[in-house]
GROMACS .gro file of C-alpha atoms in nm:
model
  255
    1MET     CA    1   6.354  -2.859   0.298
    2PRO     CA    2   6.596  -3.148   0.200
    3GLU     CA    3   6.424  -3.366  -0.015
    4VAL     CA    4   6.232  -3.678   0.016
    5TYR     CA    5   6.342  -4.048  -0.057
    6GLN     CA    6   6.108  -4.187  -0.322
    7ALA     CA    7   6.137  -4.554  -0.360
    8GLU     CA    8   5.995  -4.691  -0.619
    9ARG     CA    9   6.247  -4.969  -0.727
   10THR     CA   10   6.398  -5.299  -0.555
   11ILE     CA   11   6.713  -5.420  -0.720
   12SER     CA   12   6.838  -5.739  -0.583
   13ALA     CA   13   7.195  -5.912  -0.561
   14VAL     CA   14   7.367  -6.212  -0.439
   15PHE     CA   15   7.696  -6.174  -0.320
   16LYS     CA   16   7.957  -6.465  -0.263
   17GLU     CA   17   8.105  -6.308   0.106
   18GLN     CA   18   7.993  -6.143   0.382
   19LYS     CA   19   8.281  -5.891   0.337
   20GLN     CA   20   8.107  -5.803   0.000
   21VAL     CA   21   7.770  -5.726   0.182
   22ASP     CA   22   7.950  -5.508   0.442
   23ASP     CA   23   8.119  -5.298   0.151
   24VAL     CA   24   7.771  -5.268  -0.026
   25ILE     CA   25   7.592  -5.179   0.238
   26ARG     CA   26   7.781  -4.931   0.344
   27ARG     CA   27   7.840  -4.730   0.032
   28LEU     CA   28   7.449  -4.774   0.001
   29LEU     CA   29   7.411  -4.610   0.346
   30ASP     CA   30   7.732  -4.336   0.216
   31ARG     CA   31   7.497  -4.283  -0.124
   32GLY     CA   32   7.172  -4.136   0.053
   33VAL     CA   33   7.030  -4.482   0.102
   34PRO     CA   34   6.797  -4.518   0.380
   35ARG     CA   35   6.898  -4.765   0.628
   36ASP     CA   36   6.497  -4.866   0.667
   37HIS     CA   37   6.508  -4.957   0.261
   38ILE     CA   38   6.832  -5.188   0.306
   39SER     CA   39   6.734  -5.577   0.348
   40VAL     CA   40   7.041  -5.872   0.374
   41MET     CA   41   6.937  -6.256   0.402
   42GLY     CA   42   7.230  -6.498   0.481
   43ARG     CA   43   7.293  -6.810   0.660
   44ASN     CA   44   7.685  -6.779   0.687
   45PHE     CA   45   7.733  -6.494   0.881
   46GLN     CA   46   8.099  -6.495   1.115
   47SER     CA   47   7.976  -6.520   1.479
   48GLU     CA   48   8.210  -6.612   1.729
   49THR     CA   49   7.824  -6.708   1.922
   50ARG     CA   50   7.704  -6.981   1.822
   51ILE     CA   51   7.341  -6.978   1.735
   52ALA     CA   52   7.078  -7.182   1.862
   53GLY     CA   53   6.673  -7.263   1.939
   54PHE     CA   54   6.561  -7.387   1.617
   55ILE     CA   55   6.314  -7.612   1.716
   56THR     CA   56   6.089  -7.587   1.517
   57LYS     CA   57   5.959  -7.495   1.139
   58LYS     CA   58   5.749  -7.163   1.367
   59ASP     CA   59   6.048  -7.032   1.575
   60VAL     CA   60   6.086  -6.736   1.532
   61ILE     CA   61   6.342  -6.499   1.744
   62LEU     CA   62   6.275  -6.165   1.594
   63GLY     CA   63   6.432  -5.781   1.752
   64GLY     CA   64   6.398  -5.431   1.675
   65LEU     CA   65   6.691  -5.157   1.724
   66ARG     CA   66   6.659  -5.186   2.082
   67THR     CA   67   6.841  -5.558   2.016
   68GLY     CA   68   7.089  -5.382   1.760
   69ALA     CA   69   7.442  -5.386   1.991
   70ILE     CA   70   7.333  -5.797   2.068
   71PHE     CA   71   7.255  -5.898   1.676
   72GLY     CA   72   7.514  -5.689   1.568
   73SER     CA   73   7.790  -5.868   1.798
   74LEU     CA   74   7.658  -6.216   1.711
   75PHE     CA   75   7.657  -6.120   1.303
   76GLY     CA   76   7.881  -5.900   1.218
   77SER     CA   77   7.883  -5.490   1.317
   78PHE     CA   78   7.719  -5.420   0.958
   79LEU     CA   79   7.392  -5.547   1.033
   80SER     CA   80   7.337  -5.311   1.373
   81LEU     CA   81   7.358  -5.046   1.106
   82LEU     CA   82   6.995  -5.175   0.966
   83THR     CA   83   6.635  -5.171   1.075
   84GLY     CA   84   6.515  -5.477   1.223
   85VAL     CA   85   6.766  -5.839   1.229
   86GLY     CA   86   6.508  -6.114   1.237
   87VAL     CA   87   6.602  -6.514   1.229
   88LEU     CA   88   6.388  -6.701   1.107
   89PHE     CA   89   6.363  -7.175   1.040
   90ILE     CA   90   6.317  -7.188   0.662
   91PRO     CA   91   6.243  -7.471   0.505
   92PHE     CA   92   6.489  -7.614   0.264
   93VAL     CA   93   6.707  -7.322   0.345
   94GLY     CA   94   6.719  -7.346   0.700
   95PRO     CA   95   6.836  -7.067   0.988
   96ILE     CA   96   6.859  -6.730   0.818
   97VAL     CA   97   6.956  -6.375   0.950
   98ALA     CA   98   6.734  -6.161   0.826
   99ALA     CA   99   6.778  -5.778   0.877
  100GLY     CA  100   6.585  -5.510   0.716
  101PRO     CA  101   6.223  -5.435   0.572
  102ILE     CA  102   6.280  -5.802   0.457
  103SER     CA  103   6.262  -5.953   0.801
  104ALA     CA  104   5.918  -5.753   0.874
  105LEU     CA  105   5.792  -5.978   0.461
  106LEU     CA  106   5.906  -6.296   0.636
  107LEU     CA  107   5.781  -6.278   0.969
  108GLY     CA  108   5.444  -6.220   0.825
  109ALA     CA  109   5.451  -6.540   0.625
  110ALA     CA  110   5.650  -6.694   0.878
  111SER     CA  111   5.418  -7.014   0.878
  112GLY     CA  112   5.195  -6.913   0.600
  113ALA     CA  113   5.421  -6.924   0.240
  114ILE     CA  114   5.723  -7.020   0.393
  115ALA     CA  115   5.685  -7.245   0.683
  116GLY     CA  116   5.338  -7.443   0.583
  117SER     CA  117   5.409  -7.841   0.515
  118ALA     CA  118   5.328  -7.767   0.168
  119GLY     CA  119   5.471  -7.443   0.117
  120ALA     CA  120   5.837  -7.366  -0.093
  121GLY     CA  121   6.023  -7.174   0.125
  122LEU     CA  122   6.138  -6.828   0.024
  123VAL     CA  123   6.029  -6.910  -0.354
  124SER     CA  124   5.656  -6.882  -0.195
  125VAL     CA  125   5.756  -6.507  -0.019
  126PHE     CA  126   5.887  -6.367  -0.350
  127THR     CA  127   5.678  -6.489  -0.602
  128ALA     CA  128   5.372  -6.398  -0.379
  129TRP     CA  129   5.539  -6.055  -0.312
  130GLY     CA  130   5.600  -6.061  -0.746
  131MET     CA  131   5.936  -6.236  -0.801
  132PRO     CA  132   5.987  -6.422  -1.178
  133GLU     CA  133   5.935  -6.764  -1.018
  134ASP     CA  134   6.297  -6.853  -1.219
  135LYS     CA  135   6.488  -6.547  -1.012
  136ALA     CA  136   6.303  -6.675  -0.666
  137ALA     CA  137   6.473  -6.992  -0.756
  138VAL     CA  138   6.804  -6.888  -0.784
  139TYR     CA  139   6.773  -6.722  -0.468
  140GLN     CA  140   6.650  -6.981  -0.235
  141THR     CA  141   6.902  -7.187  -0.398
  142ARG     CA  142   7.173  -6.935  -0.343
  143LEU     CA  143   7.147  -6.900  -0.027
  144GLN     CA  144   7.091  -7.241   0.109
  145ALA     CA  145   7.453  -7.288  -0.053
  146GLY     CA  146   7.581  -6.998   0.181
  147GLU     CA  147   7.584  -6.698   0.014
  148PHE     CA  148   7.410  -6.384   0.042
  149LEU     CA  149   7.119  -6.176  -0.079
  150LEU     CA  150   7.069  -5.834  -0.070
  151MET     CA  151   6.794  -5.573  -0.139
  152THR     CA  152   6.764  -5.231  -0.196
  153GLU     CA  153   6.455  -4.965  -0.246
  154VAL     CA  154   6.586  -4.723  -0.462
  155PRO     CA  155   6.422  -4.406  -0.663
  156ALA     CA  156   6.363  -4.521  -1.036
  157ASN     CA  157   6.591  -4.209  -1.183
  158ARG     CA  158   6.877  -4.372  -0.963
  159ALA     CA  159   6.812  -4.745  -1.022
  160GLY     CA  160   7.114  -4.705  -1.343
  161GLU     CA  161   7.390  -4.590  -1.041
  162PHE     CA  162   7.327  -4.779  -0.764
  163GLN     CA  163   7.230  -5.112  -1.036
  164LEU     CA  164   7.628  -5.018  -1.157
  165LEU     CA  165   7.779  -4.974  -0.727
  166LEU     CA  166   7.622  -5.330  -0.687
  167GLU     CA  167   7.778  -5.424  -1.020
  168SER     CA  168   8.124  -5.289  -0.935
  169ALA     CA  169   8.095  -5.475  -0.519
  170GLY     CA  170   8.036  -5.774  -0.697
  171ALA     CA  171   7.668  -5.824  -0.751
  172GLU     CA  172   7.545  -6.146  -0.942
  173GLU     CA  173   7.243  -6.221  -1.028
  174LEU     CA  174   7.096  -5.874  -0.989
  175SER     CA  175   6.712  -5.849  -1.074
  176THR     CA  176   6.532  -5.486  -1.093
  177MET     CA  177   6.138  -5.505  -1.003
  178ASP     CA  178   5.924  -5.220  -1.029
  179LYS     CA  179   5.758  -5.215  -0.644
  180THR     CA  180   5.895  -5.188  -0.312
  181LEU     CA  181   5.887  -5.427  -0.010
  182VAL     CA  182   5.524  -5.368   0.165
  183HIS     CA  183   5.454  -5.156   0.468
  184PRO     CA  184   5.237  -5.174   0.575
  185CYS     CA  185   5.043  -4.824   0.647
  186PRO     CA  186   5.135  -4.493   0.507
  187GLY     CA  187   5.126  -4.337   0.887
  188PRO     CA  188   4.899  -4.413   1.138
  189CYS     CA  189   4.625  -4.721   1.039
  190ASN     CA  190   4.327  -4.584   1.128
  191ASN     CA  191   4.131  -4.901   1.023
  192PRO     CA  192   4.141  -5.245   0.843
  193GLU     CA  193   4.146  -5.065   0.525
  194ASP     CA  194   4.424  -4.862   0.624
  195LEU     CA  195   4.644  -5.208   0.597
  196SER     CA  196   4.837  -5.358   0.345
  197PRO     CA  197   4.675  -5.650   0.149
  198GLU     CA  198   4.924  -5.843   0.200
  199VAL     CA  199   4.978  -5.774   0.566
  200ARG     CA  200   4.559  -5.760   0.607
  201ALA     CA  201   4.579  -6.082   0.488
  202HIS     CA  202   4.748  -6.299   0.747
  203LEU     CA  203   4.477  -6.117   1.037
  204SER     CA  204   4.162  -6.239   1.151
  205GLU     CA  205   3.977  -5.958   1.234
  206GLU     CA  206   4.083  -5.905   1.544
  207ALA     CA  207   4.395  -6.010   1.514
  208GLN     CA  208   4.421  -5.651   1.303
  209ARG     CA  209   4.253  -5.515   1.550
  210VAL     CA  210   4.583  -5.606   1.792
  211PHE     CA  211   4.778  -5.517   1.505
  212ILE     CA  212   4.642  -5.204   1.416
  213GLU     CA  213   4.640  -5.082   1.793
  214ARG     CA  214   5.048  -5.182   1.857
  215TYR     CA  215   5.159  -5.036   1.546
  216ASN     CA  216   4.985  -4.705   1.627
  217ALA     CA  217   5.141  -4.681   1.985
  218VAL     CA  218   5.485  -4.771   1.862
  219LEU     CA  219   5.459  -4.525   1.582
  220ASN     CA  220   5.340  -4.222   1.836
  221GLU     CA  221   5.622  -4.315   2.062
  222THR     CA  222   5.885  -4.323   1.807
  223SER     CA  223   5.784  -4.220   1.490
  224ASP     CA  224   6.013  -4.499   1.334
  225GLU     CA  225   5.696  -4.750   1.081
  226PHE     CA  226   5.964  -5.020   1.069
  227ASN     CA  227   5.966  -5.038   1.420
  228ALA     CA  228   5.599  -4.959   1.509
  229GLU     CA  229   5.526  -5.319   1.215
  230GLN     CA  230   5.836  -5.528   1.399
  231ALA     CA  231   5.613  -5.448   1.779
  232ALA     CA  232   5.314  -5.522   1.583
  233TRP     CA  233   5.342  -5.839   1.468
  234GLU     CA  234   5.528  -5.987   1.763
  235ALA     CA  235   5.213  -5.830   1.974
  236VAL     CA  236   4.999  -6.064   1.715
  237HIS     CA  237   5.275  -6.372   1.748
  238GLN     CA  238   5.201  -6.354   2.097
  239ARG     CA  239   4.841  -6.309   2.172
  240PHE     CA  240   4.735  -6.555   1.817
  241ASP     CA  241   4.903  -6.911   1.635
  242GLU     CA  242   4.800  -6.949   1.287
  243ASP     CA  243   4.571  -7.179   1.149
  244GLU     CA  244   4.584  -7.417   0.836
  245ASN     CA  245   4.630  -7.134   0.619
  246GLY     CA  246   4.856  -6.932   0.847
  247VAL     CA  247   4.640  -6.679   0.899
  248TRP     CA  248   4.696  -6.519   1.262
  249SER     CA  249   4.326  -6.627   1.402
  250LYS     CA  250   4.370  -6.872   1.653
  251GLN     CA  251   4.359  -6.725   2.039
  252LYS     CA  252   4.642  -6.852   2.268
  253VAL     CA  253   4.527  -7.031   2.523
  254GLY     CA  254   4.574  -6.802   2.825
  255VAL     CA  255   4.631  -6.468   2.687
   0.00000   0.00000   0.00000
């Protein structure tokens, strides 16, 4: 039986250049970090295709692995190695490309913490997740300046190994937290209580039902929790709009 990868800590770091990110992702994969435990965010991914369509704060373009080739051609081939790619317009930062588990976290908070008129951009999301506010502010500033944020979820007993790997690749502003990014359910969701509190807080009761039905259907088809999560959020966004508190609760007309 192969050893099960047990992620317990999240290491975050800033990189100045895309080629550094490309290199470190490949090195992490080579060291056995599963692709669904690596996240990357940035504004200035090299692309020959102009990105358009960021019209309002709520504009979100999201795709899973089925669009990996498309996003890979846009933003660099290494992104297609990760699970899920999203593009969001974030106040104070602008259009952000997010790949990996962080894209689902941002999608769940798209109009609550990060896009509300009184929100504080990514700082709100990161601090709600548990990151110190000063570090969250540094990351938002560095992203705004065109640099890249990478987050990797690792076993506690290998945290030192991966910190050294990131440092050797040119990482700056390293931070380690004793938790991982939120995943909605450990396997199938049998009822709303199975949803993580962070996910449940953004959904009305009816939206929770839609989320769970779609999540379980895709999980049953693919056995891929991350793609199931993204499909579930897509289903919610197709059926509902958000209220003033960032909760997906308003049934769309004609749906």
